[in-house]
């Protein structure tokens, strides 16, 4: 067999606080579809960004066509023949299809090097013909459907003579029929000798397309297997097969009355048919892959995203929250995932951030009672052990963990009965993480109902009394604490089994 | 390819405006004492002459806006460059120097704007707003009398009419033509569009947005130098308040011409039609004896209308590209 066209050897890459890749290797042959699978945060994105020249690895080697290369940037990678189809298309919405196909490498002619529009149109039609597709060349790319934008990117890659095509979740926004068209094209490219690195959360696609599959877990290479040598079950076992060594402080207690009941929540394009309940003293974990719609459900309950259908019942009262203050009035508080964008007000002091949500309560005759405010802030500072020199310190100067505590304290200050935490410990040091977990346990013990969205399976398993699993905008399963395992959650999240427990991938594979 | 832009529509509107003016006022047709109707192009010619500097400036502003930036310093820069042109013309040096000096000064201003915006990473609105104030102050300082005169030799060039068309229109026309071709047929031109449309995507492809932003602001400085030379060469006297509101006039013309205020979409042709439209509207206001203070209000209304159309268009595009960009 010929030698691989692209070899990634022993790559390392660290970001502040995370070792994203630790010794990952992968080889890709011409004319093969090589699937890359792993959980959220396994290092897939980092790996493809290194292959695309976006990041430089801290250590390790890249060989292209047998020769070691140092990728200087995306343009260099593209010039070599490595093209990336990004999950969210990087397009120029105001520019025509023709122009999008050629931005950055327009053919030029004449002594002045003028852009050759006629050649561009001719070559575009040739590639469209080859792919068996058709797009209007003069339409602005912003007017194209998601599927058409995907095709435009593939055509662009071919125009750059891509020998390696990296496809990152290419089907995430396509309909079933569009997926079939895409598969057809991928197979066509493979028979043309293009090496395709295919990243997907959907195992049925991996089994329908791939020749080989590489599994990553927590930034490490687990293995590369011929697709015939693995089954969906063994793949999942390898994706999650870490040992659970971390200790979690949660002690389950018998749940109390129902605090919040979600009834058939629906928001078109994001999620539908979501029903569940949260009881007093209960921590409910919500698991699922990125993009499954977990944060969106939480935001809908908190009134940030309007619901198309369904309602929320709090203490027996039906509400359809249209704004966060309505949800807060009903006793719900939501702490978002993205601290920087949705959480803290960085230039304001810790004190002001803590009391931002409850200023009304602290106001006497239209003026803020500063003494009460300070006392309250001090209480929460001690209770959550927020490490600061002074309450007047701007929040932006604190560490990530302390910022998260400030956000948490602000939520608690509203005295919610139901607290929704979206990735509460992402990007936080181990010590603070443990403190936040301890606090969650304490809150639950006092009768608060907690919904915790997390992409970390050990955290989900360690902290939850009950686990809801979402996949592609739907609730696909509910597991009790004692019946849950990493494998079962992943199998649900990846659509390997349906909620009632039996595998449905066999039928899918035949239809695919 | 069929036209998708606003240019054909603007052509029709401008034609209609001209037709209305011709029918109701002595704009193009003049009756002599005997009652015979004669074609008289002098009013149109004067209109174009008066707007030559605006045409030039609007072309530069088009590139700036296409790249997703803005330049508010153009009015003050025009004033400073015009003052420089007038003073150099009085020094008895060869006349071409009186054209070159303001271009040099303008390019320097563009260099400073571009450097601070692109490499100091400060928003163009702030940088050019500051520049606008500084330059206006400089003009007032340089011209304590409130005005400077230009030399007769300089003016003679500005008022000359080779082949029956004034120097100003020649310069404006050739300049616009070159830039229009530049935007379509050079890599620089296409990259301006790409960066204005989606800077993240441009970066991924290997274009350096900051380099483009630097060059368009630099080039806009050059453009304003040229515009001010053209402007100054037509007048005997330069007052220290010239160019006030020029930035707004240019932005209005560019946006009416169909260029998106968010960048990435539009054309030089559209801008030229936009300037012509504003010029015709102004003529109409004068012919119909509508008080001058209404002019600003009318321009403002057109600007808001054009921006409204722009926002509607941009929203439909970014909806299609959910999450991806824009």
mmCIF file of N, CA and C in Angstrom, chain A residues 283-364:
data_model
loop_
_atom_site.group_PDB
_atom_site.id
_atom_site.type_symbol
_atom_site.label_atom_id
_atom_site.label_comp_id
_atom_site.label_asym_id
_atom_site.label_seq_id
_atom_site.Cartn_x
_atom_site.Cartn_y
_atom_site.Cartn_z
ATOM 1 N N UNK A 283 -30.652 17.074 42.442
ATOM 2 C CA UNK A 283 -29.779 17.605 41.393
ATOM 3 C C UNK A 283 -30.029 16.772 40.150
ATOM 4 N N UNK A 284 -30.544 17.435 39.110
ATOM 5 C CA UNK A 284 -30.834 16.732 37.869
ATOM 6 C C UNK A 284 -29.746 17.094 36.875
ATOM 7 N N UNK A 285 -29.032 16.117 36.379
ATOM 8 C CA UNK A 285 -27.988 16.368 35.398
ATOM 9 C C UNK A 285 -28.566 16.338 34.007
ATOM 10 N N UNK A 286 -28.050 17.198 33.133
ATOM 11 C CA UNK A 286 -28.502 17.165 31.752
ATOM 12 C C UNK A 286 -27.281 16.927 30.877
ATOM 13 N N UNK A 287 -27.256 15.767 30.226
ATOM 14 C CA UNK A 287 -26.104 15.411 29.406
ATOM 15 C C UNK A 287 -26.486 15.466 27.937
ATOM 16 N N UNK A 288 -25.482 15.457 27.092
ATOM 17 C CA UNK A 288 -25.715 15.507 25.654
ATOM 18 C C UNK A 288 -24.498 16.088 24.980
ATOM 19 N N UNK A 289 -24.447 15.940 23.669
ATOM 20 C CA UNK A 289 -23.308 16.474 22.944
ATOM 21 C C UNK A 289 -23.512 17.971 22.703
ATOM 22 N N UNK A 290 -22.437 18.644 22.394
ATOM 23 C CA UNK A 290 -22.556 20.062 22.058
ATOM 24 C C UNK A 290 -23.511 20.198 20.882
ATOM 25 N N UNK A 291 -24.452 21.136 21.003
ATOM 26 C CA UNK A 291 -25.390 21.333 19.913
ATOM 27 C C UNK A 291 -26.660 20.510 20.052
ATOM 28 N N UNK A 292 -26.782 19.745 21.138
ATOM 29 C CA UNK A 292 -27.986 18.929 21.315
ATOM 30 C C UNK A 292 -29.167 19.776 21.769
ATOM 31 N N UNK A 293 -28.908 21.026 22.199
ATOM 32 C CA UNK A 293 -29.994 21.921 22.563
ATOM 33 C C UNK A 293 -30.189 22.082 24.058
ATOM 34 N N UNK A 294 -29.201 21.658 24.873
ATOM 35 C CA UNK A 294 -29.371 21.727 26.323
ATOM 36 C C UNK A 294 -29.436 23.164 26.823
ATOM 37 N N UNK A 295 -28.457 23.986 26.417
ATOM 38 C CA UNK A 295 -28.452 25.378 26.871
ATOM 39 C C UNK A 295 -29.696 26.105 26.393
ATOM 40 N N UNK A 296 -30.142 25.749 25.202
ATOM 41 C CA UNK A 296 -31.318 26.430 24.653
ATOM 42 C C UNK A 296 -32.551 26.145 25.502
ATOM 43 N N UNK A 297 -32.692 24.903 25.947
ATOM 44 C CA UNK A 297 -33.828 24.566 26.813
ATOM 45 C C UNK A 297 -33.753 25.399 28.098
ATOM 46 N N UNK A 298 -32.550 25.466 28.679
ATOM 47 C CA UNK A 298 -32.392 26.223 29.915
ATOM 48 C C UNK A 298 -32.730 27.694 29.681
ATOM 49 N N UNK A 299 -32.262 28.224 28.571
ATOM 50 C CA UNK A 299 -32.523 29.632 28.286
ATOM 51 C C UNK A 299 -34.006 29.881 28.050
ATOM 52 N N UNK A 300 -34.683 28.906 27.468
ATOM 53 C CA UNK A 300 -36.117 29.057 27.257
ATOM 54 C C UNK A 300 -36.846 29.074 28.602
ATOM 55 N N UNK A 301 -36.443 28.192 29.520
ATOM 56 C CA UNK A 301 -37.092 28.174 30.831
ATOM 57 C C UNK A 301 -36.856 29.498 31.554
ATOM 58 N N UNK A 302 -35.713 30.099 31.325
ATOM 59 C CA UNK A 302 -35.387 31.353 31.997
ATOM 60 C C UNK A 302 -35.907 32.580 31.235
ATOM 61 N N UNK A 303 -36.585 32.342 30.112
ATOM 62 C CA UNK A 303 -37.206 33.463 29.413
ATOM 63 C C UNK A 303 -36.297 34.200 28.450
ATOM 64 N N UNK A 304 -35.114 33.653 28.181
ATOM 65 C CA UNK A 304 -34.222 34.331 27.241
ATOM 66 C C UNK A 304 -34.617 34.001 25.811
ATOM 67 N N UNK A 305 -34.920 32.719 25.573
ATOM 68 C CA UNK A 305 -35.394 32.290 24.254
ATOM 69 C C UNK A 305 -36.900 32.105 24.342
ATOM 70 N N UNK A 306 -37.669 32.751 23.507
ATOM 71 C CA UNK A 306 -39.119 32.541 23.573
ATOM 72 C C UNK A 306 -39.494 31.127 23.123
ATOM 73 N N UNK A 307 -40.515 30.565 23.775
ATOM 74 C CA UNK A 307 -40.990 29.225 23.422
ATOM 75 C C UNK A 307 -42.022 29.324 22.311
ATOM 76 N N UNK A 308 -42.016 28.340 21.411
ATOM 77 C CA UNK A 308 -43.070 28.265 20.407
ATOM 78 C C UNK A 308 -44.284 27.546 20.987
ATOM 79 N N UNK A 309 -44.020 26.547 21.822
ATOM 80 C CA UNK A 309 -45.121 25.811 22.427
ATOM 81 C C UNK A 309 -44.645 25.269 23.768
ATOM 82 N N UNK A 310 -45.622 24.842 24.572
ATOM 83 C CA UNK A 310 -45.286 24.285 25.879
ATOM 84 C C UNK A 310 -45.260 25.358 26.942
ATOM 85 N N UNK A 311 -45.135 24.909 28.191
ATOM 86 C CA UNK A 311 -45.093 25.873 29.294
ATOM 87 C C UNK A 311 -44.342 25.266 30.461
ATOM 88 N N UNK A 312 -44.055 26.111 31.419
ATOM 89 C CA UNK A 312 -43.344 25.669 32.606
ATOM 90 C C UNK A 312 -44.280 25.841 33.786
ATOM 91 N N UNK A 313 -44.297 24.855 34.665
ATOM 92 C CA UNK A 313 -45.165 24.947 35.824
ATOM 93 C C UNK A 313 -44.283 25.071 37.060
ATOM 94 N N UNK A 314 -44.450 26.150 37.785
ATOM 95 C CA UNK A 314 -43.660 26.343 39.008
ATOM 96 C C UNK A 314 -44.627 26.431 40.175
ATOM 97 N N UNK A 315 -44.452 25.577 41.160
ATOM 98 C CA UNK A 315 -45.351 25.532 42.318
ATOM 99 C C UNK A 315 -46.802 25.446 41.877
ATOM 100 N N UNK A 316 -47.051 24.659 40.831
ATOM 101 C CA UNK A 316 -48.420 24.489 40.379
ATOM 102 C C UNK A 316 -48.941 25.644 39.525
ATOM 103 N N UNK A 317 -48.134 26.697 39.347
ATOM 104 C CA UNK A 317 -48.589 27.831 38.551
ATOM 105 C C UNK A 317 -47.948 27.739 37.163
ATOM 106 N N UNK A 318 -48.774 27.881 36.112
ATOM 107 C CA UNK A 318 -48.230 27.807 34.755
ATOM 108 C C UNK A 318 -47.625 29.148 34.363
ATOM 109 N N UNK A 319 -46.421 29.095 33.832
ATOM 110 C CA UNK A 319 -45.871 30.336 33.272
ATOM 111 C C UNK A 319 -45.238 30.032 31.919
ATOM 112 N N UNK A 320 -45.219 31.046 31.078
ATOM 113 C CA UNK A 320 -44.474 30.978 29.826
ATOM 114 C C UNK A 320 -43.526 32.165 29.866
ATOM 115 N N UNK A 321 -42.365 32.014 30.500
ATOM 116 C CA UNK A 321 -41.521 33.187 30.742
ATOM 117 C C UNK A 321 -41.100 33.861 29.437
ATOM 118 N N UNK A 322 -41.327 35.174 29.392
ATOM 119 C CA UNK A 322 -40.945 35.914 28.202
ATOM 120 C C UNK A 322 -39.708 36.758 28.445
ATOM 121 N N UNK A 323 -39.301 36.864 29.700
ATOM 122 C CA UNK A 323 -38.099 37.633 30.010
ATOM 123 C C UNK A 323 -37.538 37.083 31.308
ATOM 124 N N UNK A 324 -36.239 37.209 31.520
ATOM 125 C CA UNK A 324 -35.644 36.656 32.741
ATOM 126 C C UNK A 324 -36.302 37.143 34.017
ATOM 127 N N UNK A 325 -36.751 38.388 34.061
ATOM 128 C CA UNK A 325 -37.320 38.854 35.331
ATOM 129 C C UNK A 325 -38.580 38.100 35.691
ATOM 130 N N UNK A 326 -39.324 37.637 34.658
ATOM 131 C CA UNK A 326 -40.525 36.850 34.936
ATOM 132 C C UNK A 326 -40.146 35.512 35.563
ATOM 133 N N UNK A 327 -39.107 34.884 34.999
ATOM 134 C CA UNK A 327 -38.655 33.603 35.542
ATOM 135 C C UNK A 327 -38.124 33.783 36.958
ATOM 136 N N UNK A 328 -37.402 34.898 37.183
ATOM 137 C CA UNK A 328 -36.854 35.154 38.510
ATOM 138 C C UNK A 328 -37.964 35.353 39.523
ATOM 139 N N UNK A 329 -39.010 36.055 39.071
ATOM 140 C CA UNK A 329 -40.128 36.276 39.976
ATOM 141 C C UNK A 329 -40.765 34.949 40.374
ATOM 142 N N UNK A 330 -40.684 33.951 39.479
ATOM 143 C CA UNK A 330 -41.254 32.642 39.776
ATOM 144 C C UNK A 330 -40.287 31.777 40.584
ATOM 145 N N UNK A 331 -39.079 32.297 40.848
ATOM 146 C CA UNK A 331 -38.148 31.548 41.678
ATOM 147 C C UNK A 331 -37.151 30.709 40.907
ATOM 148 N N UNK A 332 -36.914 31.053 39.638
ATOM 149 C CA UNK A 332 -35.937 30.313 38.832
ATOM 150 C C UNK A 332 -34.723 31.220 38.617
ATOM 151 N N UNK A 333 -33.534 30.638 38.687
ATOM 152 C CA UNK A 333 -32.385 31.425 38.273
ATOM 153 C C UNK A 333 -31.473 30.579 37.395
ATOM 154 N N UNK A 334 -30.906 31.226 36.381
ATOM 155 C CA UNK A 334 -30.080 30.522 35.401
ATOM 156 C C UNK A 334 -28.694 31.134 35.395
ATOM 157 N N UNK A 335 -27.674 30.289 35.483
ATOM 158 C CA UNK A 335 -26.304 30.784 35.429
ATOM 159 C C UNK A 335 -25.666 30.282 34.156
ATOM 160 N N UNK A 336 -25.386 31.212 33.245
ATOM 161 C CA UNK A 336 -25.013 30.813 31.889
ATOM 162 C C UNK A 336 -23.614 30.205 31.827
ATOM 163 N N UNK A 337 -23.376 29.600 30.672
ATOM 164 C CA UNK A 337 -22.130 28.904 30.430
ATOM 165 C C UNK A 337 -20.994 29.888 30.187
ATOM 166 N N UNK A 338 -21.318 30.926 29.433
ATOM 167 C CA UNK A 338 -20.269 31.839 29.006
ATOM 168 C C UNK A 338 -20.169 32.998 29.991
ATOM 169 N N UNK A 339 -19.285 32.816 30.985
ATOM 170 C CA UNK A 339 -19.136 33.839 32.021
ATOM 171 C C UNK A 339 -18.868 35.212 31.446
ATOM 172 N N UNK A 340 -17.995 35.254 30.441
ATOM 173 C CA UNK A 340 -17.544 36.568 29.988
ATOM 174 C C UNK A 340 -18.628 37.322 29.248
ATOM 175 N N UNK A 341 -19.409 36.583 28.442
ATOM 176 C CA UNK A 341 -20.396 37.284 27.643
ATOM 177 C C UNK A 341 -21.696 37.487 28.385
ATOM 178 N N UNK A 342 -22.096 36.482 29.170
ATOM 179 C CA UNK A 342 -23.428 36.569 29.756
ATOM 180 C C UNK A 342 -23.399 36.662 31.268
ATOM 181 N N UNK A 343 -22.239 36.531 31.859
ATOM 182 C CA UNK A 343 -22.192 36.430 33.307
ATOM 183 C C UNK A 343 -21.789 37.710 33.996
ATOM 184 N N UNK A 344 -20.514 37.904 34.201
ATOM 185 C CA UNK A 344 -20.070 39.014 35.022
ATOM 186 C C UNK A 344 -19.998 40.318 34.231
ATOM 187 N N UNK A 345 -20.101 41.416 34.964
ATOM 188 C CA UNK A 345 -19.850 42.726 34.389
ATOM 189 C C UNK A 345 -18.442 43.089 34.853
ATOM 190 N N UNK A 346 -17.460 42.782 33.985
ATOM 191 C CA UNK A 346 -16.065 42.792 34.419
ATOM 192 C C UNK A 346 -15.579 44.087 35.080
ATOM 193 N N UNK A 347 -15.928 45.262 34.565
ATOM 194 C CA UNK A 347 -15.364 46.467 35.188
ATOM 195 C C UNK A 347 -16.020 46.832 36.516
ATOM 196 N N UNK A 348 -17.173 46.261 36.817
ATOM 197 C CA UNK A 348 -17.837 46.605 38.079
ATOM 198 C C UNK A 348 -17.216 45.825 39.235
ATOM 199 N N UNK A 349 -17.386 46.344 40.424
ATOM 200 C CA UNK A 349 -16.792 45.707 41.596
ATOM 201 C C UNK A 349 -17.519 44.415 41.936
ATOM 202 N N UNK A 350 -16.878 43.601 42.759
ATOM 203 C CA UNK A 350 -17.486 42.365 43.225
ATOM 204 C C UNK A 350 -18.815 42.673 43.909
ATOM 205 N N UNK A 351 -18.821 43.726 44.735
ATOM 206 C CA UNK A 351 -20.048 44.083 45.447
ATOM 207 C C UNK A 351 -21.174 44.378 44.453
ATOM 208 N N UNK A 352 -20.891 45.214 43.458
ATOM 209 C CA UNK A 352 -21.949 45.587 42.511
ATOM 210 C C UNK A 352 -22.420 44.390 41.718
ATOM 211 N N UNK A 353 -21.496 43.510 41.347
ATOM 212 C CA UNK A 353 -21.895 42.320 40.611
ATOM 213 C C UNK A 353 -22.784 41.421 41.449
ATOM 214 N N UNK A 354 -22.442 41.276 42.720
ATOM 215 C CA UNK A 354 -23.191 40.376 43.592
ATOM 216 C C UNK A 354 -24.632 40.816 43.743
ATOM 217 N N UNK A 355 -24.850 42.107 43.795
ATOM 218 C CA UNK A 355 -26.186 42.591 44.137
ATOM 219 C C UNK A 355 -26.955 43.096 42.925
ATOM 220 N N UNK A 356 -26.366 42.902 41.732
ATOM 221 C CA UNK A 356 -26.974 43.437 40.523
ATOM 222 C C UNK A 356 -28.404 42.967 40.327
ATOM 223 N N UNK A 357 -28.667 41.697 40.667
ATOM 224 C CA UNK A 357 -29.970 41.123 40.357
ATOM 225 C C UNK A 357 -31.022 41.463 41.408
ATOM 226 N N UNK A 358 -30.591 41.990 42.545
ATOM 227 C CA UNK A 358 -31.556 42.184 43.631
ATOM 228 C C UNK A 358 -31.568 43.622 44.120
ATOM 229 N N UNK A 359 -31.168 44.549 43.241
ATOM 230 C CA UNK A 359 -31.090 45.950 43.665
ATOM 231 C C UNK A 359 -32.428 46.447 44.182
ATOM 232 N N UNK A 360 -33.503 45.907 43.577
ATOM 233 C CA UNK A 360 -34.829 46.342 43.999
ATOM 234 C C UNK A 360 -35.038 46.099 45.500
ATOM 235 N N UNK A 361 -34.569 44.927 45.943
ATOM 236 C CA UNK A 361 -34.761 44.565 47.335
ATOM 237 C C UNK A 361 -33.931 45.452 48.255
ATOM 238 N N UNK A 362 -32.824 45.972 47.734
ATOM 239 C CA UNK A 362 -31.913 46.763 48.560
ATOM 240 C C UNK A 362 -32.214 48.253 48.510
ATOM 241 N N UNK A 363 -33.243 48.594 47.767
ATOM 242 C CA UNK A 363 -33.503 50.007 47.559
ATOM 243 C C UNK A 363 -34.488 50.553 48.586
ATOM 244 N N UNK A 364 -34.119 51.662 49.202
ATOM 245 C CA UNK A 364 -35.025 52.362 50.124
ATOM 246 C C UNK A 364 -35.282 53.749 49.553
#
